[in-house]
Amino acid sequence: MNLFPMKLCKLIPAVLICFCISTEAQQQKYKLYREPHRPQLHFSQKANWMNDPNGMVFFNNTYHLFYQYYPDSMVWGPMHWGHATSKNLVHWDHEPVALYPDSLGYIFSGSVVADVNNSSGFGKAGKTALVAIFTHHDPKGDASGRIDYQNQSIAYSLDEGRTWTKYEGNPVLKNPGIRDFRDPKVSWYEPQQKWIMTLATQDRISFYSSKDLKQWTKESEFGKDNGAHGGVWECPDLFPLDDNGRDVWVLLVSINPGGPNEGSATQYFIGDFDGTKFSSNQTTTKWLDYGPDDYAGVTWSNTGKRKIFLGWMGNWLYATKVPTYPWRSAMTIPRELSLRKIGTEYYVASKPIENYNLFAEPPFIAESFSTTKFNLTDKVKKLKGPARLSMASDQIKTFSIVLSNSKGEKVVIGYDQQANQYYIDRSEAGIHDFYNGFTKKSVAPRIAQGNDTYLTLFIDNASVELFADNGLTVMTGIFFPNDDFTNIQIEAPETLKIKSLKFNRLQDIW
């Protein structure tokens, strides 16, 4: 008769221990992801240094994000590949470090492909191999003054990215004598049944091909006399976008320095690719994001025709100095890319993925009103935390959206009709003494034509992302206020007719 009560007594301490551990873990997680300036809408590592997104692949209904990571310091150091996974591109789970430095060097940027046809021979027992293609950076060779210290290597995983085996024949592509020889982005070219490697080679892009991911043949080069050349070319990506059933090829190239608002940025080229050569008639430089803080972004592989982009939300001018602790930097929100045609020219439009709609609180909506000063703070009870603001108008007039706090700090996002430019002004946004040029106003051209405008802002604790005119003009900017921005006001020097205004609080992702 006493057996049950005795069992219950034995169980109670165990239950209490589990409860305490769970509560302590939850408290630790709360503290860890509630530091000043910690993003609540964007992916950031738990601690220490992070930069370029790497190896992004979609496999078995899971999005994998690898990234440049130094687990021992808050500044750049010997590069590893960090790893995180997601089912929806909004909420992320941290995974163990995927790739560590070895005798061949640091693990620099690269890509991951799902080798579904087992062209590499790494697949076993019916398991598809994920193959990582990355740059081995030899720090000793670099320090000694050699120029061939970067080579391309591979590793494979048979357990969906949890563990990796480096290929014993590394490197698979040796440096021909080029100082900057890195960042391989590999994709499958179906018409010719071969892999294409898009590689950054100093001031241009080189294309290589392979049947098995192990033996590579150089095909062609592009870019020596194309686009912006204010800095080294890095982190390329090549993919087609659909134009009414026809493939139009897009080549992304990050450049540092030389961006439109100084420092790091990503340009793109529209053209054709025939499996051997990329060609483009583009005569002007086009930027995927005109803001100061979107760099080294690439797209997920194995997503079919859908192309989803993610960038590093940083700028090498000040990335190692920003006032955050115990982590440095974050990623942009994922963006879906598409083609838009203005006159006879193609542009790449970027729009936030729609998954955020699933985690949005009921919106405040206002329609068909005119104003010179509209205080959203008076209309919405809670403005603190991540949010989305959308505004549509059938007028092209000067206006600004002001985010501010009780300390008088503010960041201003808006449109200047006379200059025909969008802008982000963080000159009074808070902490800025870590870099002299941080307060400079960033600008971007209005690309769209017509007499109406539509924009969406994604607002986080220390960043804003502007998607204007359905993603034709995009800007990303970070800032560091001494207190959270809890006020939002729309201002205009002349009466502005607003067709619709929508504001959503978004759920924290952590």
Short mmCIF file of C-alpha atoms in Angstrom, two decimals:
data_model
loop_
_atom_site.label_atom_id
_atom_site.label_comp_id
_atom_site.label_asym_id
_atom_site.label_seq_id
_atom_site.Cartn_x
_atom_site.Cartn_y
_atom_site.Cartn_z
CA MET A 1 0.00 0.00 0.00
CA ASN A 2 2.91 2.37 0.68
CA LEU A 3 4.63 1.54 -2.62
CA PHE A 4 3.02 4.37 -4.62
CA PRO A 5 3.68 7.12 -2.06
CA MET A 6 7.31 5.98 -1.77
CA LYS A 7 7.73 6.16 -5.54
CA LEU A 8 6.16 9.59 -5.54
CA CYS A 9 8.54 10.77 -2.84
CA LYS A 10 11.50 9.55 -4.84
CA LEU A 11 10.23 11.31 -7.93
CA ILE A 12 9.60 14.72 -6.35
CA PRO A 13 13.31 15.67 -5.85
CA ALA A 14 14.07 14.62 -9.41
CA VAL A 15 11.20 16.74 -10.73
CA LEU A 16 12.36 19.70 -8.65
CA ILE A 17 15.93 19.31 -9.91
CA CYS A 18 14.73 19.20 -13.52
CA PHE A 19 12.53 22.24 -12.92
CA CYS A 20 15.41 24.19 -11.39
CA ILE A 21 17.75 23.30 -14.23
CA SER A 22 15.12 24.27 -16.78
CA THR A 23 14.41 27.57 -15.03
CA GLU A 24 18.12 28.35 -14.72
CA ALA A 25 18.63 27.58 -18.43
CA GLN A 26 15.72 29.80 -19.36
CA GLN A 27 17.05 32.63 -17.18
CA GLN A 28 20.52 32.29 -18.69
CA LYS A 29 19.05 32.39 -22.19
CA TYR A 30 17.01 35.46 -21.28
CA LYS A 31 20.09 37.27 -19.98
CA LEU A 32 22.20 36.18 -22.91
CA TYR A 33 19.83 37.50 -25.56
CA ARG A 34 18.66 40.61 -23.71
CA GLU A 35 21.88 42.62 -23.65
CA PRO A 36 21.85 46.24 -24.85
CA HIS A 37 21.68 46.40 -28.67
CA ARG A 38 21.13 42.64 -29.02
CA PRO A 39 19.03 41.96 -32.15
CA GLN A 40 15.64 40.42 -31.47
CA LEU A 41 14.67 39.99 -35.13
CA HIS A 42 18.00 38.98 -36.65
CA PHE A 43 20.30 36.03 -36.28
CA SER A 44 23.33 36.62 -34.05
CA GLN A 45 25.72 34.12 -32.52
CA LYS A 46 25.73 33.65 -28.75
CA ALA A 47 29.12 35.28 -28.22
CA ASN A 48 32.33 36.51 -29.85
CA TRP A 49 33.07 37.28 -33.48
CA MET A 50 30.99 36.55 -36.61
CA ASN A 51 31.12 37.83 -40.19
CA ASP A 52 30.23 36.39 -43.64
CA PRO A 53 27.33 33.95 -44.04
CA ASN A 54 28.70 30.71 -45.54
CA GLY A 55 27.50 27.38 -46.87
CA MET A 56 23.82 28.23 -46.86
CA VAL A 57 21.87 25.18 -48.03
CA PHE A 58 18.28 23.94 -47.77
CA PHE A 59 18.10 20.21 -47.14
CA ASN A 60 15.38 17.90 -45.76
CA ASN A 61 13.12 20.86 -44.92
CA THR A 62 15.85 22.56 -42.91
CA TYR A 63 17.72 25.77 -43.70
CA HIS A 64 21.39 25.59 -42.77
CA LEU A 65 23.38 28.73 -42.07
CA PHE A 66 27.13 28.45 -41.64
CA TYR A 67 29.13 31.58 -40.92
CA GLN A 68 32.62 32.94 -40.39
CA TYR A 69 33.23 32.57 -36.68
CA TYR A 70 36.00 33.07 -34.15
CA PRO A 71 34.88 31.48 -30.88
CA ASP A 72 37.74 32.84 -28.74
CA SER A 73 37.46 36.61 -29.19
CA MET A 74 35.15 39.47 -30.09
CA VAL A 75 37.45 40.52 -32.93
CA TRP A 76 38.41 38.69 -36.12
CA GLY A 77 40.81 35.78 -35.66
CA PRO A 78 41.44 32.21 -36.91
CA MET A 79 38.28 31.50 -38.86
CA HIS A 80 35.95 28.57 -38.15
CA TRP A 81 32.55 27.78 -39.62
CA GLY A 82 29.81 28.34 -37.06
CA HIS A 83 26.49 26.61 -37.74
CA ALA A 84 22.79 27.28 -37.12
CA THR A 85 19.58 25.69 -38.44
CA SER A 86 16.02 26.84 -38.97
CA LYS A 87 12.72 25.48 -40.23
CA ASN A 88 11.26 28.88 -41.09
CA LEU A 89 14.20 31.32 -41.54
CA VAL A 90 12.95 33.28 -38.54
CA HIS A 91 13.77 31.17 -35.48
CA TRP A 92 17.23 29.61 -35.26
CA ASP A 93 18.87 26.78 -33.33
CA HIS A 94 22.57 26.97 -32.59
CA GLU A 95 24.58 23.92 -33.67
CA PRO A 96 28.14 22.85 -32.82
CA VAL A 97 31.01 24.42 -34.76
CA ALA A 98 31.16 22.68 -38.15
CA LEU A 99 34.69 23.28 -39.47
CA TYR A 100 37.88 24.07 -37.55
CA PRO A 101 41.22 25.45 -38.75
CA ASP A 102 43.81 22.77 -39.55
CA SER A 103 47.33 22.35 -40.92
CA LEU A 104 46.25 23.86 -44.27
CA GLY A 105 44.99 27.04 -42.62
CA TYR A 106 41.94 28.93 -41.47
CA ILE A 107 38.50 28.06 -42.85
CA PHE A 108 37.45 31.08 -44.93
CA SER A 109 34.17 31.63 -46.79
CA GLY A 110 32.54 29.17 -49.16
CA SER A 111 29.38 27.25 -49.96
CA VAL A 112 27.58 23.94 -49.41
CA VAL A 113 25.77 21.83 -52.00
CA ALA A 114 23.54 18.78 -51.69
CA ASP A 115 25.20 16.19 -53.94
CA VAL A 116 21.95 14.37 -54.75
CA ASN A 117 23.47 12.47 -57.70
CA ASN A 118 26.51 11.43 -55.64
CA SER A 119 28.85 12.88 -58.25
CA SER A 120 31.58 13.10 -55.59
CA GLY A 121 31.20 9.51 -54.43
CA PHE A 122 30.96 10.70 -50.83
CA GLY A 123 27.37 9.49 -50.42
CA LYS A 124 26.98 6.10 -48.70
CA ALA A 125 24.17 3.69 -47.90
CA GLY A 126 21.63 5.85 -49.69
CA LYS A 127 22.61 8.97 -47.72
CA THR A 128 23.06 12.20 -49.67
CA ALA A 129 26.32 13.96 -48.93
CA LEU A 130 26.36 17.65 -48.15
CA VAL A 131 29.62 18.92 -49.61
CA ALA A 132 31.27 22.10 -48.32
CA ILE A 133 33.59 23.97 -50.66
CA PHE A 134 35.67 26.57 -48.82
CA THR A 135 38.88 28.56 -48.90
CA HIS A 136 41.83 27.32 -46.88
CA HIS A 137 43.79 30.44 -45.82
CA ASP A 138 47.37 29.71 -44.77
CA PRO A 139 48.33 32.41 -42.22
CA LYS A 140 52.02 31.44 -42.27
CA GLY A 141 52.16 31.78 -46.03
CA ASP A 142 50.43 35.14 -45.76
CA ALA A 143 52.86 36.37 -43.10
CA SER A 144 55.89 35.24 -45.10
CA GLY A 145 54.90 37.38 -48.09
CA ARG A 146 53.79 34.57 -50.42
CA ILE A 147 50.83 35.27 -52.71
CA ASP A 148 49.58 31.70 -53.11
CA TYR A 149 48.37 31.24 -49.53
CA GLN A 150 44.67 30.73 -50.40
CA ASN A 151 43.41 27.46 -51.92
CA GLN A 152 40.03 25.76 -52.30
CA SER A 153 39.19 22.64 -50.30
CA ILE A 154 36.18 20.43 -49.62
CA ALA A 155 34.58 18.49 -46.77
CA TYR A 156 31.49 16.31 -46.62
CA SER A 157 28.76 15.39 -44.16
CA LEU A 158 26.50 12.33 -44.16
CA ASP A 159 24.43 13.37 -41.13
CA GLU A 160 22.86 16.59 -42.44
CA GLY A 161 25.67 18.91 -41.41
CA ARG A 162 26.19 17.72 -37.84
CA THR A 163 29.68 16.32 -38.43
CA TRP A 164 32.14 16.83 -41.28
CA THR A 165 35.01 14.93 -42.85
CA LYS A 166 37.64 16.90 -44.72
CA TYR A 167 38.73 15.39 -48.03
CA GLU A 168 42.16 13.76 -47.82
CA GLY A 169 43.07 15.18 -51.23
CA ASN A 170 42.73 18.84 -50.20
CA PRO A 171 43.22 21.34 -51.65
CA VAL A 172 41.16 20.47 -54.73
CA LEU A 173 41.95 23.77 -56.47
CA LYS A 174 45.43 25.16 -55.93
CA ASN A 175 46.30 28.82 -56.17
CA PRO A 176 47.83 29.75 -59.56
CA GLY A 177 49.61 32.76 -58.06
CA ILE A 178 46.84 35.23 -57.09
CA ARG A 179 46.90 37.05 -53.77
CA ASP A 180 43.10 37.10 -53.33
CA PHE A 181 41.81 33.71 -54.44
CA ARG A 182 38.77 32.85 -52.35
CA ASP A 183 35.07 32.51 -51.50
CA PRO A 184 33.90 29.66 -53.81
CA LYS A 185 30.14 29.63 -54.51
CA VAL A 186 29.28 26.34 -56.20
CA SER A 187 26.06 25.44 -58.01
CA TRP A 188 24.82 22.72 -60.38
CA TYR A 189 24.47 23.66 -64.06
CA GLU A 190 21.81 21.25 -65.30
CA PRO A 191 22.12 21.75 -69.11
CA GLN A 192 25.72 20.49 -69.10
CA GLN A 193 25.53 18.22 -66.04
CA LYS A 194 28.40 19.87 -64.21
CA TRP A 195 29.23 21.94 -61.16
CA ILE A 196 30.17 25.60 -61.58
CA MET A 197 32.43 27.34 -59.09
CA THR A 198 32.15 31.14 -58.99
CA LEU A 199 35.36 32.36 -57.37
CA ALA A 200 36.63 35.80 -56.32
CA THR A 201 40.09 36.32 -57.81
CA GLN A 202 41.42 39.74 -56.80
CA ASP A 203 39.74 42.26 -59.15
CA ARG A 204 37.50 39.87 -61.10
CA ILE A 205 35.49 36.66 -60.96
CA SER A 206 36.82 33.35 -62.30
CA PHE A 207 34.57 30.45 -63.27
CA TYR A 208 35.61 26.81 -62.90
CA SER A 209 33.74 23.60 -63.71
CA SER A 210 33.81 20.05 -62.33
CA LYS A 211 31.98 16.76 -62.74
CA ASP A 212 32.83 15.44 -59.26
CA LEU A 213 33.65 18.48 -57.01
CA LYS A 214 37.25 17.23 -56.83
CA GLN A 215 38.78 18.01 -60.22
CA TRP A 216 38.31 21.58 -61.44
CA THR A 217 38.89 23.21 -64.83
CA LYS A 218 39.03 26.95 -65.41
CA GLU A 219 36.37 28.16 -67.87
CA SER A 220 36.53 31.96 -68.03
CA GLU A 221 36.81 35.29 -66.24
CA PHE A 222 34.55 38.31 -65.85
CA GLY A 223 34.81 41.78 -64.41
CA LYS A 224 38.24 43.24 -65.00
CA ASP A 225 36.64 46.21 -66.77
CA ASN A 226 33.12 45.95 -65.31
CA GLY A 227 31.46 47.48 -62.28
CA ALA A 228 32.97 49.11 -59.21
CA HIS A 229 36.64 48.52 -58.43
CA GLY A 230 37.24 50.62 -55.33
CA GLY A 231 38.37 47.52 -53.42
CA VAL A 232 38.93 43.79 -53.57
CA TRP A 233 36.15 41.64 -55.03
CA GLU A 234 34.75 39.04 -52.63
CA CYS A 235 31.91 36.59 -51.93
CA PRO A 236 30.41 36.14 -55.42
CA ASP A 237 27.19 34.31 -56.25
CA LEU A 238 25.79 33.30 -59.66
CA PHE A 239 22.18 32.26 -60.26
CA PRO A 240 19.25 32.69 -62.66
CA LEU A 241 16.07 34.63 -61.95
CA ASP A 242 12.87 34.11 -63.88
CA ASP A 243 11.55 36.60 -66.41
CA ASN A 244 8.29 35.18 -67.77
CA GLY A 245 9.72 31.72 -68.18
CA ARG A 246 13.17 32.86 -69.36
CA ASP A 247 16.30 32.65 -67.23
CA VAL A 248 18.13 35.92 -66.69
CA TRP A 249 21.44 35.46 -64.90
CA VAL A 250 22.56 37.52 -61.93
CA LEU A 251 26.10 37.78 -60.58
CA LEU A 252 26.56 39.19 -57.06
CA VAL A 253 29.96 40.59 -56.13
CA SER A 254 30.81 42.09 -52.75
CA ILE A 255 33.49 44.78 -52.68
CA ASN A 256 35.53 46.23 -49.83
CA PRO A 257 36.08 49.14 -49.78
CA GLY A 258 34.29 51.02 -52.55
CA GLY A 259 30.62 50.85 -51.54
CA PRO A 260 28.16 53.64 -52.46
CA ASN A 261 28.24 54.96 -48.90
CA GLU A 262 31.88 54.08 -48.15
CA GLY A 263 33.29 50.80 -46.99
CA SER A 264 31.68 47.44 -47.72
CA ALA A 265 28.79 46.76 -50.12
CA THR A 266 27.45 44.29 -52.69
CA GLN A 267 27.05 45.11 -56.39
CA TYR A 268 25.30 42.97 -58.97
CA PHE A 269 25.43 42.36 -62.70
CA ILE A 270 22.58 41.28 -65.00
CA GLY A 271 23.55 39.12 -67.98
CA ASP A 272 23.77 35.67 -69.55
CA PHE A 273 25.62 32.48 -68.64
CA ASP A 274 26.13 29.61 -71.07
CA GLY A 275 27.84 27.16 -68.74
CA THR A 276 31.25 28.53 -69.63
CA LYS A 277 31.11 32.30 -69.73
CA PHE A 278 29.15 35.07 -68.00
CA SER A 279 28.53 38.17 -70.12
CA SER A 280 26.79 41.45 -69.35
CA ASN A 281 25.99 44.62 -71.28
CA GLN A 282 25.38 46.53 -68.06
CA THR A 283 26.98 49.98 -68.15
CA THR A 284 26.08 51.31 -64.70
CA THR A 285 26.96 49.97 -61.26
CA LYS A 286 23.97 48.51 -59.46
CA TRP A 287 23.89 47.82 -55.74
CA LEU A 288 21.82 45.18 -54.02
CA ASP A 289 21.72 47.29 -50.85
CA TYR A 290 22.78 50.95 -50.73
CA GLY A 291 23.02 51.15 -46.95
CA PRO A 292 26.35 50.98 -45.10
CA ASP A 293 25.67 47.68 -43.34
CA ASP A 294 24.93 44.81 -45.73
CA TYR A 295 27.95 42.88 -46.97
CA ALA A 296 29.13 39.45 -48.21
CA GLY A 297 25.60 38.18 -48.76
CA VAL A 298 24.78 35.14 -50.88
CA THR A 299 21.74 32.94 -51.53
CA TRP A 300 20.69 29.56 -50.17
CA SER A 301 21.41 26.61 -52.45
CA ASN A 302 19.00 23.77 -53.21
CA THR A 303 15.91 26.01 -53.16
CA GLY A 304 14.95 25.58 -56.82
CA LYS A 305 13.88 28.73 -58.64
CA ARG A 306 13.34 30.58 -55.39
CA LYS A 307 16.36 32.67 -54.41
CA ILE A 308 16.67 33.74 -50.78
CA PHE A 309 19.48 36.12 -49.84
CA LEU A 310 21.16 36.76 -46.49
CA GLY A 311 23.88 39.31 -45.76
CA TRP A 312 26.26 40.15 -42.96
CA MET A 313 24.96 43.26 -41.19
CA GLY A 314 28.29 44.98 -40.84
CA ASN A 315 30.91 47.18 -42.46
CA TRP A 316 34.66 46.55 -42.28
CA LEU A 317 35.24 50.25 -41.54
CA TYR A 318 34.05 49.72 -37.95
CA ALA A 319 32.84 46.13 -37.55
CA THR A 320 35.53 45.22 -34.99
CA LYS A 321 34.78 48.33 -32.91
CA VAL A 322 30.99 48.43 -32.49
CA PRO A 323 29.90 48.75 -28.81
CA THR A 324 28.25 45.37 -28.27
CA TYR A 325 29.04 42.65 -25.75
CA PRO A 326 29.54 39.64 -25.58
CA TRP A 327 28.99 39.30 -29.36
CA ARG A 328 29.81 41.32 -32.45
CA SER A 329 27.59 41.58 -35.53
CA ALA A 330 24.40 39.99 -36.84
CA MET A 331 22.86 38.93 -40.14
CA THR A 332 20.25 40.83 -42.16
CA ILE A 333 16.77 39.42 -42.38
CA PRO A 334 16.39 36.87 -45.21
CA ARG A 335 15.22 38.45 -48.46
CA GLU A 336 13.61 36.92 -51.52
CA LEU A 337 15.08 38.16 -54.80
CA SER A 338 13.21 38.79 -58.05
CA LEU A 339 13.63 40.64 -61.34
CA ARG A 340 12.01 43.98 -62.11
CA LYS A 341 12.20 45.79 -65.44
CA ILE A 342 12.31 49.60 -65.61
CA GLY A 343 12.18 50.68 -69.22
CA THR A 344 14.64 48.36 -70.97
CA GLU A 345 16.78 47.66 -67.90
CA TYR A 346 16.56 44.82 -65.40
CA TYR A 347 16.97 45.34 -61.69
CA VAL A 348 17.06 42.94 -58.78
CA ALA A 349 14.35 43.62 -56.21
CA SER A 350 14.68 42.41 -52.60
CA LYS A 351 11.66 41.76 -50.40
CA PRO A 352 11.56 40.43 -46.85
CA ILE A 353 10.46 36.81 -46.67
CA GLU A 354 6.76 36.44 -45.89
CA ASN A 355 7.37 34.13 -42.91
CA TYR A 356 7.46 37.17 -40.62
CA ASN A 357 3.70 37.48 -41.18
CA LEU A 358 3.26 34.35 -39.07
CA PHE A 359 4.86 36.04 -36.06
CA ALA A 360 3.32 39.49 -36.31
CA GLU A 361 0.96 40.86 -33.68
CA PRO A 362 -2.37 42.39 -34.77
CA PRO A 363 -1.59 45.58 -36.69
CA PHE A 364 -2.49 49.19 -36.22
CA ILE A 365 -3.90 50.40 -39.55
CA ALA A 366 -4.69 53.92 -40.75
CA GLU A 367 -5.99 54.69 -44.24
CA SER A 368 -6.56 57.73 -46.48
CA PHE A 369 -5.36 60.62 -44.37
CA SER A 370 -3.22 63.74 -44.83
CA THR A 371 -0.60 64.97 -42.40
CA THR A 372 2.56 66.98 -41.82
CA LYS A 373 3.21 65.29 -38.47
CA PHE A 374 1.79 61.92 -37.50
CA ASN A 375 2.80 60.54 -34.12
CA LEU A 376 2.47 56.79 -34.14
CA THR A 377 3.39 56.72 -30.45
CA ASP A 378 -0.05 58.12 -29.63
CA LYS A 379 -1.78 55.34 -31.55
CA VAL A 380 0.11 52.23 -30.47
CA LYS A 381 0.50 51.14 -26.87
CA LYS A 382 3.79 49.28 -27.26
CA LEU A 383 6.51 50.42 -29.65
CA LYS A 384 9.51 48.83 -27.93
CA GLY A 385 11.05 45.83 -29.64
CA PRO A 386 11.16 44.54 -33.21
CA ALA A 387 8.53 45.94 -35.54
CA ARG A 388 7.47 46.40 -39.14
CA LEU A 389 6.11 49.65 -40.57
CA SER A 390 4.60 49.84 -44.06
CA MET A 391 3.47 53.05 -45.75
CA ALA A 392 1.94 53.73 -49.16
CA SER A 393 1.29 57.07 -50.81
CA ASP A 394 0.21 58.16 -54.28
CA GLN A 395 2.48 61.18 -54.00
CA ILE A 396 6.25 61.59 -54.39
CA LYS A 397 7.04 64.13 -51.70
CA THR A 398 9.73 64.73 -49.10
CA PHE A 399 9.02 62.95 -45.83
CA SER A 400 10.85 61.40 -42.90
CA ILE A 401 10.19 58.67 -40.37
CA VAL A 402 11.83 59.49 -37.05
CA LEU A 403 12.66 56.82 -34.46
CA SER A 404 13.58 58.41 -31.14
CA ASN A 405 13.93 57.86 -27.40
CA SER A 406 13.57 59.83 -24.17
CA LYS A 407 17.23 60.88 -24.29
CA GLY A 408 16.68 62.86 -27.49
CA GLU A 409 18.54 60.38 -29.65
CA LYS A 410 17.06 59.56 -33.03
CA VAL A 411 17.56 57.89 -36.37
CA VAL A 412 15.79 59.37 -39.39
CA ILE A 413 14.76 57.41 -42.48
CA GLY A 414 13.16 59.23 -45.37
CA TYR A 415 12.94 60.50 -48.92
CA ASP A 416 14.32 63.77 -50.33
CA GLN A 417 12.25 64.80 -53.35
CA GLN A 418 14.72 67.39 -54.65
CA ALA A 419 17.61 64.93 -54.64
CA ASN A 420 15.33 62.01 -55.58
CA GLN A 421 17.01 59.94 -52.87
CA TYR A 422 16.09 57.80 -49.94
CA TYR A 423 18.33 58.13 -46.89
CA ILE A 424 19.24 56.91 -43.41
CA ASP A 425 20.53 59.59 -41.04
CA ARG A 426 22.08 58.25 -37.81
CA SER A 427 24.00 61.43 -36.92
CA GLU A 428 22.10 61.68 -33.61
CA ALA A 429 21.39 58.00 -33.07
CA GLY A 430 23.53 57.45 -29.97
CA ILE A 431 27.01 55.98 -29.49
CA HIS A 432 29.28 56.81 -32.42
CA ASP A 433 32.76 57.62 -31.08
CA PHE A 434 34.15 54.21 -32.11
CA TYR A 435 34.45 55.47 -35.73
CA ASN A 436 34.70 59.07 -36.92
CA GLY A 437 32.59 58.61 -40.06
CA PHE A 438 29.79 56.63 -38.46
CA THR A 439 27.41 59.61 -38.33
CA LYS A 440 27.59 60.31 -42.05
CA LYS A 441 24.16 60.32 -43.75
CA SER A 442 23.70 57.41 -46.17
CA VAL A 443 21.75 57.92 -49.39
CA ALA A 444 20.30 55.78 -52.19
CA PRO A 445 18.67 56.67 -55.53
CA ARG A 446 14.99 56.22 -56.15
CA ILE A 447 14.90 53.72 -59.02
CA ALA A 448 11.16 53.33 -59.47
CA GLN A 449 9.17 55.45 -61.89
CA GLY A 450 5.67 56.81 -61.40
CA ASN A 451 3.90 59.01 -58.89
CA ASP A 452 3.41 56.68 -55.99
CA THR A 453 5.65 55.16 -53.36
CA TYR A 454 5.54 52.13 -51.13
CA LEU A 455 8.03 51.33 -48.42
CA THR A 456 8.50 48.89 -45.57
CA LEU A 457 10.79 49.29 -42.57
CA PHE A 458 11.98 46.42 -40.42
CA ILE A 459 13.02 47.92 -37.10
CA ASP A 460 15.14 46.14 -34.49
CA ASN A 461 16.93 47.26 -31.32
CA ALA A 462 19.98 48.47 -33.21
CA SER A 463 19.15 48.39 -36.90
CA VAL A 464 16.71 49.38 -39.58
CA GLU A 465 16.17 47.88 -43.03
CA LEU A 466 14.39 49.98 -45.65
CA PHE A 467 12.65 48.31 -48.60
CA ALA A 468 11.41 51.09 -50.87
CA ASP A 469 9.25 50.78 -53.99
CA ASN A 470 8.68 47.06 -53.55
CA GLY A 471 12.33 46.34 -52.97
CA LEU A 472 13.93 48.23 -55.84
CA THR A 473 15.85 50.45 -53.42
CA VAL A 474 17.09 48.78 -50.24
CA MET A 475 19.12 50.23 -47.36
CA THR A 476 20.43 48.65 -44.16
CA GLY A 477 21.86 50.64 -41.28
CA ILE A 478 22.92 49.84 -37.72
CA PHE A 479 23.03 52.23 -34.74
CA PHE A 480 23.58 52.13 -30.99
CA PRO A 481 21.21 54.29 -28.91
CA ASN A 482 21.77 54.62 -25.16
CA ASP A 483 18.14 53.68 -24.65
CA ASP A 484 15.63 51.87 -26.84
CA PHE A 485 13.78 53.87 -29.48
CA THR A 486 10.14 53.90 -28.35
CA ASN A 487 8.75 56.79 -30.41
CA ILE A 488 7.89 56.80 -34.11
CA GLN A 489 6.81 59.95 -35.92
CA ILE A 490 6.18 60.69 -39.60
CA GLU A 491 7.06 64.24 -40.64
CA ALA A 492 6.74 66.21 -43.89
CA PRO A 493 7.42 69.87 -44.76
CA GLU A 494 4.23 69.92 -46.84
CA THR A 495 0.98 68.03 -46.46
CA LEU A 496 1.55 64.39 -47.29
CA LYS A 497 -1.32 62.21 -48.43
CA ILE A 498 -0.94 58.71 -47.03
CA LYS A 499 -2.98 56.01 -48.69
CA SER A 500 -2.29 53.39 -46.04
CA LEU A 501 -0.16 52.95 -42.93
CA LYS A 502 0.35 49.64 -41.16
CA PHE A 503 2.36 48.93 -38.03
CA ASN A 504 3.04 45.49 -36.52
CA ARG A 505 4.98 44.51 -33.47
CA LEU A 506 6.95 41.37 -34.35
CA GLN A 507 7.66 38.58 -31.92
CA ASP A 508 11.20 38.23 -30.58
CA ILE A 509 12.90 35.32 -32.30
CA TRP A 510 14.85 34.13 -29.25
#
